[in-house]
JSON list of C-alpha atoms and ligand atoms in Angstrom, two decimals:
[
{"chain": "A", "resi": 2, "resn": "MET", "atom": "CA", "xyz": [18.79, -7.28, -5.89]},
{"chain": "A", "resi": 3, "resn": "HIS", "atom": "CA", "xyz": [17.56, -5.91, -9.20]},
{"chain": "A", "resi": 4, "resn": "ALA", "atom": "CA", "xyz": [19.50, -3.67, -11.56]},
{"chain": "A", "resi": 5, "resn": "ASP", "atom": "CA", "xyz": [16.49, -1.54, -12.43]},
{"chain": "A", "resi": 6, "resn": "PRO", "atom": "CA", "xyz": [14.45, -0.73, -9.32]},
{"chain": "A", "resi": 7, "resn": "LEU", "atom": "CA", "xyz": [10.72, -0.51, -9.66]},
{"chain": "A", "resi": 8, "resn": "ARG", "atom": "CA", "xyz": [9.01, 2.52, -8.17]},
{"chain": "A", "resi": 9, "resn": "LEU", "atom": "CA", "xyz": [6.90, 1.74, -5.14]},
{"chain": "A", "resi": 10, "resn": "ALA", "atom": "CA", "xyz": [4.47, 4.28, -3.69]},
{"chain": "A", "resi": 11, "resn": "LEU", "atom": "CA", "xyz": [3.66, 3.66, -0.02]},
{"chain": "A", "resi": 12, "resn": "LEU", "atom": "CA", "xyz": [0.18, 4.98, 0.82]},
{"chain": "A", "resi": 13, "resn": "TYR", "atom": "CA", "xyz": [-0.61, 5.92, 4.41]},
{"chain": "A", "resi": 14, "resn": "GLY", "atom": "CA", "xyz": [-4.23, 5.18, 5.25]},
{"chain": "A", "resi": 15, "resn": "SER", "atom": "CA", "xyz": [-4.61, 7.26, 8.41]},
{"chain": "A", "resi": 16, "resn": "ASP", "atom": "CA", "xyz": [-4.11, 11.00, 8.86]},
{"chain": "A", "resi": 17, "resn": "ARG", "atom": "CA", "xyz": [-5.00, 10.96, 12.57]},
{"chain": "A", "resi": 18, "resn": "PRO", "atom": "CA", "xyz": [-2.65, 12.74, 15.04]},
{"chain": "A", "resi": 19, "resn": "LEU", "atom": "CA", "xyz": [-0.60, 10.15, 16.97]},
{"chain": "A", "resi": 20, "resn": "ARG", "atom": "CA", "xyz": [-1.67, 7.52, 14.47]},
{"chain": "A", "resi": 21, "resn": "PHE", "atom": "CA", "xyz": [-0.32, 3.99, 14.73]},
{"chain": "A", "resi": 22, "resn": "CYS", "atom": "CA", "xyz": [0.02, 4.10, 10.93]},
{"chain": "A", "resi": 23, "resn": "ASP", "atom": "CA", "xyz": [3.51, 5.58, 11.34]},
{"chain": "A", "resi": 24, "resn": "THR", "atom": "CA", "xyz": [4.71, 2.46, 13.16]},
{"chain": "A", "resi": 25, "resn": "VAL", "atom": "CA", "xyz": [3.22, -0.02, 10.69]},
{"chain": "A", "resi": 26, "resn": "ALA", "atom": "CA", "xyz": [4.25, 1.96, 7.59]},
{"chain": "A", "resi": 27, "resn": "ALA", "atom": "CA", "xyz": [7.82, 2.40, 8.88]},
{"chain": "A", "resi": 28, "resn": "TRP", "atom": "CA", "xyz": [8.05, -1.36, 9.39]},
{"chain": "A", "resi": 29, "resn": "ALA", "atom": "CA", "xyz": [6.66, -2.05, 5.90]},
{"chain": "A", "resi": 30, "resn": "GLN", "atom": "CA", "xyz": [9.03, 0.44, 4.30]},
{"chain": "A", "resi": 31, "resn": "ALA", "atom": "CA", "xyz": [12.02, -1.00, 6.16]},
{"chain": "A", "resi": 32, "resn": "ARG", "atom": "CA", "xyz": [11.06, -4.49, 5.00]},
{"chain": "A", "resi": 33, "resn": "ALA", "atom": "CA", "xyz": [10.77, -3.37, 1.36]},
{"chain": "A", "resi": 34, "resn": "THR", "atom": "CA", "xyz": [14.11, -1.55, 1.59]},
{"chain": "A", "resi": 35, "resn": "ALA", "atom": "CA", "xyz": [15.85, -4.58, 3.12]},
{"chain": "A", "resi": 36, "resn": "LEU", "atom": "CA", "xyz": [14.48, -6.97, 0.50]},
{"chain": "A", "resi": 37, "resn": "GLY", "atom": "CA", "xyz": [15.52, -4.62, -2.31]},
{"chain": "A", "resi": 38, "resn": "GLY", "atom": "CA", "xyz": [14.36, -4.04, -5.86]},
{"chain": "A", "resi": 39, "resn": "TRP", "atom": "CA", "xyz": [12.36, -0.90, -5.11]},
{"chain": "A", "resi": 40, "resn": "SER", "atom": "CA", "xyz": [12.77, 2.83, -5.00]},
{"chain": "A", "resi": 41, "resn": "ILE", "atom": "CA", "xyz": [10.19, 4.02, -2.49]},
{"chain": "A", "resi": 42, "resn": "GLN", "atom": "CA", "xyz": [8.25, 7.19, -1.98]},
{"chain": "A", "resi": 43, "resn": "ARG", "atom": "CA", "xyz": [5.48, 7.95, 0.49]},
{"chain": "A", "resi": 44, "resn": "LEU", "atom": "CA", "xyz": [2.00, 9.28, -0.19]},
{"chain": "A", "resi": 45, "resn": "ASP", "atom": "CA", "xyz": [0.74, 10.56, 3.14]},
{"chain": "A", "resi": 46, "resn": "PRO", "atom": "CA", "xyz": [-2.58, 12.39, 3.59]},
{"chain": "A", "resi": 47, "resn": "ALA", "atom": "CA", "xyz": [-1.22, 14.01, 6.77]},
{"chain": "A", "resi": 48, "resn": "THR", "atom": "CA", "xyz": [1.29, 15.99, 4.69]},
{"chain": "A", "resi": 49, "resn": "PRO", "atom": "CA", "xyz": [0.57, 18.93, 2.36]},
{"chain": "A", "resi": 50, "resn": "ALA", "atom": "CA", "xyz": [1.88, 16.89, -0.60]},
{"chain": "A", "resi": 51, "resn": "GLY", "atom": "CA", "xyz": [-0.60, 14.12, 0.23]},
{"chain": "A", "resi": 52, "resn": "ARG", "atom": "CA", "xyz": [-3.51, 16.54, -0.09]},
{"chain": "A", "resi": 53, "resn": "ASP", "atom": "CA", "xyz": [-2.30, 18.32, -3.21]},
{"chain": "A", "resi": 54, "resn": "GLY", "atom": "CA", "xyz": [-4.03, 17.05, -6.35]},
{"chain": "A", "resi": 55, "resn": "PRO", "atom": "CA", "xyz": [-1.30, 17.80, -8.93]},
{"chain": "A", "resi": 56, "resn": "THR", "atom": "CA", "xyz": [1.42, 16.38, -6.63]},
{"chain": "A", "resi": 57, "resn": "LEU", "atom": "CA", "xyz": [-0.56, 13.20, -6.03]},
{"chain": "A", "resi": 58, "resn": "LEU", "atom": "CA", "xyz": [-1.25, 12.81, -9.72]},
{"chain": "A", "resi": 59, "resn": "ARG", "atom": "CA", "xyz": [2.44, 13.09, -10.60]},
{"chain": "A", "resi": 60, "resn": "ARG", "atom": "CA", "xyz": [3.53, 10.66, -7.90]},
{"chain": "A", "resi": 61, "resn": "VAL", "atom": "CA", "xyz": [0.91, 8.06, -8.81]},
{"chain": "A", "resi": 62, "resn": "ARG", "atom": "CA", "xyz": [1.76, 8.41, -12.50]},
{"chain": "A", "resi": 63, "resn": "GLU", "atom": "CA", "xyz": [5.45, 7.80, -11.75]},
{"chain": "A", "resi": 64, "resn": "ALA", "atom": "CA", "xyz": [4.80, 4.71, -9.59]},
{"chain": "A", "resi": 65, "resn": "ASP", "atom": "CA", "xyz": [4.94, 1.12, -10.85]},
{"chain": "A", "resi": 66, "resn": "ALA", "atom": "CA", "xyz": [3.27, -0.40, -7.76]},
{"chain": "A", "resi": 67, "resn": "PHE", "atom": "CA", "xyz": [1.42, 0.57, -4.59]},
{"chain": "A", "resi": 68, "resn": "LEU", "atom": "CA", "xyz": [1.59, -0.66, -1.03]},
{"chain": "A", "resi": 69, "resn": "VAL", "atom": "CA", "xyz": [-1.37, 0.56, 1.03]},
{"chain": "A", "resi": 70, "resn": "VAL", "atom": "CA", "xyz": [-0.96, 0.62, 4.82]},
{"chain": "A", "resi": 71, "resn": "THR", "atom": "CA", "xyz": [-4.40, 1.08, 6.31]},
{"chain": "A", "resi": 72, "resn": "PRO", "atom": "CA", "xyz": [-6.25, 0.79, 9.60]},
{"chain": "A", "resi": 73, "resn": "GLU", "atom": "CA", "xyz": [-9.90, -0.16, 9.88]},
{"chain": "A", "resi": 74, "resn": "TYR", "atom": "CA", "xyz": [-12.46, 2.20, 11.44]},
{"chain": "A", "resi": 75, "resn": "ASN", "atom": "CA", "xyz": [-16.04, 1.00, 11.94]},
{"chain": "A", "resi": 76, "resn": "HIS", "atom": "CA", "xyz": [-15.60, -1.81, 9.42]},
{"chain": "A", "resi": 77, "resn": "GLY", "atom": "CA", "xyz": [-14.25, 0.51, 6.74]},
{"chain": "A", "resi": 78, "resn": "TYR", "atom": "CA", "xyz": [-11.11, 2.31, 5.61]},
{"chain": "A", "resi": 79, "resn": "PRO", "atom": "CA", "xyz": [-10.39, 5.98, 6.42]},
{"chain": "A", "resi": 80, "resn": "ALA", "atom": "CA", "xyz": [-11.81, 8.87, 4.43]},
{"chain": "A", "resi": 81, "resn": "ALA", "atom": "CA", "xyz": [-8.33, 10.35, 4.09]},
{"chain": "A", "resi": 82, "resn": "LEU", "atom": "CA", "xyz": [-7.24, 7.32, 2.07]},
{"chain": "A", "resi": 83, "resn": "LYS", "atom": "CA", "xyz": [-10.31, 7.55, -0.17]},
{"chain": "A", "resi": 84, "resn": "GLY", "atom": "CA", "xyz": [-9.51, 11.21, -0.70]},
{"chain": "A", "resi": 85, "resn": "MET", "atom": "CA", "xyz": [-6.06, 10.31, -2.06]},
{"chain": "A", "resi": 86, "resn": "ILE", "atom": "CA", "xyz": [-7.45, 7.54, -4.25]},
{"chain": "A", "resi": 87, "resn": "ASP", "atom": "CA", "xyz": [-10.15, 9.76, -5.72]},
{"chain": "A", "resi": 88, "resn": "ALA", "atom": "CA", "xyz": [-7.76, 12.64, -6.46]},
{"chain": "A", "resi": 89, "resn": "VAL", "atom": "CA", "xyz": [-6.26, 10.54, -9.27]},
{"chain": "A", "resi": 90, "resn": "TYR", "atom": "CA", "xyz": [-7.91, 8.48, -12.00]},
{"chain": "A", "resi": 91, "resn": "THR", "atom": "CA", "xyz": [-6.17, 6.91, -15.00]},
{"chain": "A", "resi": 92, "resn": "GLN", "atom": "CA", "xyz": [-2.75, 6.95, -13.31]},
{"chain": "A", "resi": 93, "resn": "TRP", "atom": "CA", "xyz": [-3.75, 3.90, -11.20]},
{"chain": "A", "resi": 94, "resn": "GLN", "atom": "CA", "xyz": [-4.44, 1.82, -14.29]},
{"chain": "A", "resi": 95, "resn": "ALA", "atom": "CA", "xyz": [-2.62, -1.45, -14.97]},
{"chain": "A", "resi": 96, "resn": "LYS", "atom": "CA", "xyz": [-0.54, -1.23, -11.79]},
{"chain": "A", "resi": 97, "resn": "PRO", "atom": "CA", "xyz": [-0.57, -3.69, -8.85]},
{"chain": "A", "resi": 98, "resn": "VAL", "atom": "CA", "xyz": [-1.67, -2.89, -5.30]},
{"chain": "A", "resi": 99, "resn": "ALA", "atom": "CA", "xyz": [-0.75, -4.82, -2.14]},
{"chain": "A", "resi": 100, "resn": "PHE", "atom": "CA", "xyz": [-2.11, -4.20, 1.35]},
{"chain": "A", "resi": 101, "resn": "VAL", "atom": "CA", "xyz": [-0.88, -4.06, 4.93]},
{"chain": "A", "resi": 102, "resn": "SER", "atom": "CA", "xyz": [-3.77, -3.64, 7.35]},
{"chain": "A", "resi": 103, "resn": "TYR", "atom": "CA", "xyz": [-4.09, -3.29, 11.08]},
{"chain": "A", "resi": 104, "resn": "GLY", "atom": "CA", "xyz": [-6.72, -2.68, 13.71]},
{"chain": "A", "resi": 105, "resn": "GLY", "atom": "CA", "xyz": [-8.48, -4.47, 16.51]},
{"chain": "A", "resi": 106, "resn": "MET", "atom": "CA", "xyz": [-9.82, -7.98, 16.26]},
{"chain": "A", "resi": 107, "resn": "SER", "atom": "CA", "xyz": [-10.40, -7.90, 12.48]},
{"chain": "A", "resi": 108, "resn": "GLY", "atom": "CA", "xyz": [-6.87, -6.76, 11.66]},
{"chain": "A", "resi": 109, "resn": "GLY", "atom": "CA", "xyz": [-8.32, -4.47, 9.01]},
{"chain": "A", "resi": 110, "resn": "LEU", "atom": "CA", "xyz": [-9.40, -7.30, 6.71]},
{"chain": "A", "resi": 111, "resn": "ARG", "atom": "CA", "xyz": [-12.78, -5.73, 5.96]},
{"chain": "A", "resi": 112, "resn": "ALA", "atom": "CA", "xyz": [-11.12, -2.44, 5.03]},
{"chain": "A", "resi": 113, "resn": "VAL", "atom": "CA", "xyz": [-8.87, -4.31, 2.60]},
{"chain": "A", "resi": 114, "resn": "GLU", "atom": "CA", "xyz": [-11.77, -6.18, 0.99]},
{"chain": "A", "resi": 115, "resn": "GLN", "atom": "CA", "xyz": [-13.46, -2.83, 0.33]},
{"chain": "A", "resi": 116, "resn": "LEU", "atom": "CA", "xyz": [-10.25, -1.37, -1.07]},
{"chain": "A", "resi": 117, "resn": "ARG", "atom": "CA", "xyz": [-9.90, -4.29, -3.48]},
{"chain": "A", "resi": 118, "resn": "GLN", "atom": "CA", "xyz": [-13.25, -3.31, -5.00]},
{"chain": "A", "resi": 119, "resn": "VAL", "atom": "CA", "xyz": [-12.26, 0.34, -5.22]},
{"chain": "A", "resi": 120, "resn": "PHE", "atom": "CA", "xyz": [-8.92, -0.35, -6.90]},
{"chain": "A", "resi": 121, "resn": "ALA", "atom": "CA", "xyz": [-10.46, -2.87, -9.31]},
{"chain": "A", "resi": 122, "resn": "SER", "atom": "CA", "xyz": [-12.90, -0.17, -10.40]},
{"chain": "A", "resi": 123, "resn": "LEU", "atom": "CA", "xyz": [-9.92, 2.02, -11.25]},
{"chain": "A", "resi": 124, "resn": "HIS", "atom": "CA", "xyz": [-8.37, -0.72, -13.44]},
{"chain": "A", "resi": 125, "resn": "ALA", "atom": "CA", "xyz": [-5.62, -1.29, -10.91]},
{"chain": "A", "resi": 126, "resn": "VAL", "atom": "CA", "xyz": [-4.65, -4.86, -9.98]},
{"chain": "A", "resi": 127, "resn": "PRO", "atom": "CA", "xyz": [-5.28, -5.63, -6.28]},
{"chain": "A", "resi": 128, "resn": "LEU", "atom": "CA", "xyz": [-3.28, -8.63, -5.07]},
{"chain": "A", "resi": 129, "resn": "ARG", "atom": "CA", "xyz": [-4.54, -11.51, -3.01]},
{"chain": "A", "resi": 130, "resn": "ASP", "atom": "CA", "xyz": [-1.46, -11.45, -0.77]},
{"chain": "A", "resi": 131, "resn": "SER", "atom": "CA", "xyz": [-1.65, -9.10, 2.19]},
{"chain": "A", "resi": 132, "resn": "VAL", "atom": "CA", "xyz": [-0.41, -8.65, 5.74]},
{"chain": "A", "resi": 133, "resn": "ALA", "atom": "CA", "xyz": [-2.90, -8.12, 8.56]},
{"chain": "A", "resi": 134, "resn": "PHE", "atom": "CA", "xyz": [-2.11, -7.16, 12.16]},
{"chain": "A", "resi": 135, "resn": "VAL", "atom": "CA", "xyz": [-4.82, -8.20, 14.64]},
{"chain": "A", "resi": 136, "resn": "ASN", "atom": "CA", "xyz": [-4.62, -6.07, 17.81]},
{"chain": "A", "resi": 137, "resn": "ALA", "atom": "CA", "xyz": [-1.68, -4.37, 16.17]},
{"chain": "A", "resi": 138, "resn": "ARG", "atom": "CA", "xyz": [-0.45, -2.40, 19.16]},
{"chain": "A", "resi": 139, "resn": "ASP", "atom": "CA", "xyz": [0.17, -5.64, 21.07]},
{"chain": "A", "resi": 140, "resn": "GLN", "atom": "CA", "xyz": [2.42, -7.02, 18.33]},
{"chain": "A", "resi": 141, "resn": "PHE", "atom": "CA", "xyz": [4.98, -4.22, 18.01]},
{"chain": "A", "resi": 142, "resn": "ASP", "atom": "CA", "xyz": [7.60, -3.28, 20.59]},
{"chain": "A", "resi": 143, "resn": "PRO", "atom": "CA", "xyz": [7.38, 0.23, 22.11]},
{"chain": "A", "resi": 144, "resn": "ASP", "atom": "CA", "xyz": [10.22, 1.30, 19.79]},
{"chain": "A", "resi": 145, "resn": "GLY", "atom": "CA", "xyz": [8.30, 0.12, 16.71]},
{"chain": "A", "resi": 146, "resn": "GLY", "atom": "CA", "xyz": [10.20, -3.11, 16.21]},
{"chain": "A", "resi": 147, "resn": "LEU", "atom": "CA", "xyz": [8.44, -6.37, 15.39]},
{"chain": "A", "resi": 148, "resn": "PRO", "atom": "CA", "xyz": [9.75, -9.53, 17.11]},
{"chain": "A", "resi": 149, "resn": "ARG", "atom": "CA", "xyz": [11.70, -11.77, 14.73]},
{"chain": "A", "resi": 150, "resn": "ASP", "atom": "CA", "xyz": [9.32, -14.70, 15.09]},
{"chain": "A", "resi": 151, "resn": "ASN", "atom": "CA", "xyz": [6.26, -12.67, 14.07]},
{"chain": "A", "resi": 152, "resn": "PRO", "atom": "CA", "xyz": [4.72, -14.34, 10.97]},
{"chain": "A", "resi": 153, "resn": "ALA", "atom": "CA", "xyz": [4.17, -10.90, 9.40]},
{"chain": "A", "resi": 154, "resn": "HIS", "atom": "CA", "xyz": [7.83, -10.80, 8.35]},
{"chain": "A", "resi": 155, "resn": "GLU", "atom": "CA", "xyz": [7.33, -13.77, 6.03]},
{"chain": "A", "resi": 156, "resn": "ALA", "atom": "CA", "xyz": [3.87, -12.61, 4.90]},
{"chain": "A", "resi": 157, "resn": "MET", "atom": "CA", "xyz": [5.39, -9.25, 3.94]},
{"chain": "A", "resi": 158, "resn": "ARG", "atom": "CA", "xyz": [8.23, -10.95, 2.05]},
{"chain": "A", "resi": 159, "resn": "LEU", "atom": "CA", "xyz": [5.74, -12.97, 0.04]},
{"chain": "A", "resi": 160, "resn": "ALA", "atom": "CA", "xyz": [3.47, -10.00, -0.67]},
{"chain": "A", "resi": 161, "resn": "LEU", "atom": "CA", "xyz": [6.42, -7.88, -1.80]},
{"chain": "A", "resi": 162, "resn": "ALA", "atom": "CA", "xyz": [7.75, -10.67, -4.03]},
{"chain": "A", "resi": 163, "resn": "ARG", "atom": "CA", "xyz": [4.38, -11.04, -5.75]},
{"chain": "A", "resi": 164, "resn": "LEU", "atom": "CA", "xyz": [3.98, -7.26, -5.96]},
{"chain": "A", "resi": 165, "resn": "HIS", "atom": "CA", "xyz": [7.39, -7.05, -7.64]},
{"chain": "A", "resi": 166, "resn": "TRP", "atom": "CA", "xyz": [6.44, -9.76, -10.14]},
{"chain": "A", "resi": 167, "resn": "TRP", "atom": "CA", "xyz": [3.27, -7.91, -11.11]},
{"chain": "A", "resi": 168, "resn": "ALA", "atom": "CA", "xyz": [4.96, -4.51, -11.16]},
{"chain": "A", "resi": 169, "resn": "SER", "atom": "CA", "xyz": [7.65, -5.78, -13.52]},
{"chain": "A", "resi": 170, "resn": "ALA", "atom": "CA", "xyz": [5.21, -7.62, -15.79]},
{"chain": "A", "resi": 171, "resn": "LEU", "atom": "CA", "xyz": [2.77, -4.72, -15.98]},
{"chain": "A", "resi": 172, "resn": "ARG", "atom": "CA", "xyz": [5.49, -2.12, -16.53]},
{"chain": "A", "resi": 173, "resn": "SER", "atom": "CA", "xyz": [6.66, -4.13, -19.57]},
{"chain": "A", "resi": 174, "resn": "ALA", "atom": "CA", "xyz": [3.08, -4.51, -20.78]},
{"chain": "A", "resi": 175, "resn": "ARG", "atom": "CA", "xyz": [2.34, -0.78, -20.43]},
{"chain": "A", "resi": 176, "resn": "LEU", "atom": "CA", "xyz": [5.48, 0.05, -22.40]},
{"chain": "A", "resi": 177, "resn": "LEU", "atom": "CA", "xyz": [4.53, -2.39, -25.14]},
{"chain": "A", "resi": 178, "resn": "THR", "atom": "CA", "xyz": [0.89, -1.29, -25.37]},
{"chain": "A", "resi": 179, "resn": "PRO", "atom": "CA", "xyz": [-0.52, 1.70, -23.49]},
{"chain": "A", "resi": 180, "resn": "TYR", "atom": "CA", "xyz": [-3.46, 0.47, -21.43]},
{"chain": "A", "resi": 181, "resn": "ASP", "atom": "CA", "xyz": [-5.89, 2.90, -23.08]},
{"chain": "A", "resi": 182, "resn": "ALA", "atom": "CA", "xyz": [-5.01, 1.44, -26.49]},
{"chain": "A", "resi": 183, "resn": "ALA", "atom": "CA", "xyz": [-6.54, -1.87, -25.41]},
{"chain": "A", "resi": 184, "resn": "ALA", "atom": "CA", "xyz": [-10.03, -0.36, -25.32]},
{"chain": "B", "resi": 8, "resn": "LIG", "atom": "C1", "xyz": [-13.88, 4.85, 16.35]},
{"chain": "B", "resi": 8, "resn": "LIG", "atom": "C2", "xyz": [-13.03, 3.63, 16.13]},
{"chain": "B", "resi": 8, "resn": "LIG", "atom": "C3", "xyz": [-13.51, 2.57, 15.40]},
{"chain": "B", "resi": 8, "resn": "LIG", "atom": "C4", "xyz": [-12.72, 1.44, 15.16]},
{"chain": "B", "resi": 8, "resn": "LIG", "atom": "N1", "xyz": [-13.19, 0.43, 14.41]},
{"chain": "B", "resi": 8, "resn": "LIG", "atom": "C5", "xyz": [-12.44, -0.67, 14.19]},
{"chain": "B", "resi": 8, "resn": "LIG", "atom": "C6", "xyz": [-12.93, -1.72, 13.36]},
{"chain": "B", "resi": 8, "resn": "LIG", "atom": "O1", "xyz": [-14.03, -1.70, 12.83]},
{"chain": "B", "resi": 8, "resn": "LIG", "atom": "N2", "xyz": [-12.12, -2.80, 13.15]},
{"chain": "B", "resi": 8, "resn": "LIG", "atom": "C7", "xyz": [-10.86, -2.87, 13.69]},
{"chain": "B", "resi": 8, "resn": "LIG", "atom": "O2", "xyz": [-10.16, -3.86, 13.46]},
{"chain": "B", "resi": 8, "resn": "LIG", "atom": "N3", "xyz": [-10.35, -1.88, 14.47]},
{"chain": "B", "resi": 8, "resn": "LIG", "atom": "C8", "xyz": [-11.12, -0.78, 14.71]},
{"chain": "B", "resi": 8, "resn": "LIG", "atom": "N4", "xyz": [-10.61, 0.24, 15.47]},
{"chain": "B", "resi": 8, "resn": "LIG", "atom": "C9", "xyz": [-9.22, 0.17, 15.93]},
{"chain": "B", "resi": 8, "resn": "LIG", "atom": "C10", "xyz": [-8.30, 0.99, 15.01]},
{"chain": "B", "resi": 8, "resn": "LIG", "atom": "O3", "xyz": [-8.12, 0.32, 13.79]},
{"chain": "B", "resi": 8, "resn": "LIG", "atom": "C11", "xyz": [-6.95, 1.21, 15.67]},
{"chain": "B", "resi": 8, "resn": "LIG", "atom": "O4", "xyz": [-7.14, 2.09, 16.76]},
{"chain": "B", "resi": 8, "resn": "LIG", "atom": "C12", "xyz": [-5.88, 1.76, 14.76]},
{"chain": "B", "resi": 8, "resn": "LIG", "atom": "O5", "xyz": [-4.70, 1.93, 15.47]},
{"chain": "B", "resi": 8, "resn": "LIG", "atom": "C13", "xyz": [-6.25, 3.07, 14.11]},
{"chain": "B", "resi": 8, "resn": "LIG", "atom": "O6", "xyz": [-5.23, 3.47, 13.21]},
{"chain": "B", "resi": 8, "resn": "LIG", "atom": "P1", "xyz": [-4.42, 4.86, 13.38]},
{"chain": "B", "resi": 8, "resn": "LIG", "atom": "O7", "xyz": [-3.97, 4.94, 14.82]},
{"chain": "B", "resi": 8, "resn": "LIG", "atom": "O8", "xyz": [-3.24, 4.73, 12.44]},
{"chain": "B", "resi": 8, "resn": "LIG", "atom": "O9", "xyz": [-5.33, 5.96, 12.97]},
{"chain": "B", "resi": 8, "resn": "LIG", "atom": "C14", "xyz": [-11.40, 1.37, 15.71]},
{"chain": "B", "resi": 8, "resn": "LIG", "atom": "C15", "xyz": [-10.92, 2.46, 16.47]},
{"chain": "B", "resi": 8, "resn": "LIG", "atom": "C16", "xyz": [-11.71, 3.57, 16.68]},
{"chain": "B", "resi": 8, "resn": "LIG", "atom": "C17", "xyz": [-11.17, 4.71, 17.52]}
]
């Protein structure tokens, strides 16, 4: 447990009705809460706040780190997620991004590779560590639980630990020298 929680924004990738994103994101949020060290808020394109430019800008500016939970559609990530990313610009800078992906047989890995390029172009810091659910619906219980022996629990722990390291280091660095001053 940390005395000074870092601020984690949880981005929902899908805005589809009856989306599986709710199940995966709820699991990821519960894992982050249980491991501690974060205060968490959601950025969800299915909500009015998730489509409101000034609200998104404020929430991204306040965040120290991002956890993106995204499905893959036709080898890419959803337009709704790109809409949230593009609504904000400098507020992503010098902050780390980790990924939880899900889908069919690719587990969303191609969507995440594309997102790494997008976030790098925004001067964010995409992490290598990620969690991917192949055939995601088969892995979760009907009530949204994930069996204890699922390797995603440990993968999520590792990704969150590395995300926390980067979030802490980059928060200190931003306070010492604003990122724009490095140009
Ligand atoms: C039109 C369509 C295309 C899809 N393309 C892919 C794909 O390229 N790779 C993959 O892993 N899963 C693919 N899937 C499976 C989705 O990732 C899966 O249904 C997921 O649950 C969608 O997320 P959502 O329910 O949160 O919107 C596709 C599903 C649909 C309906």
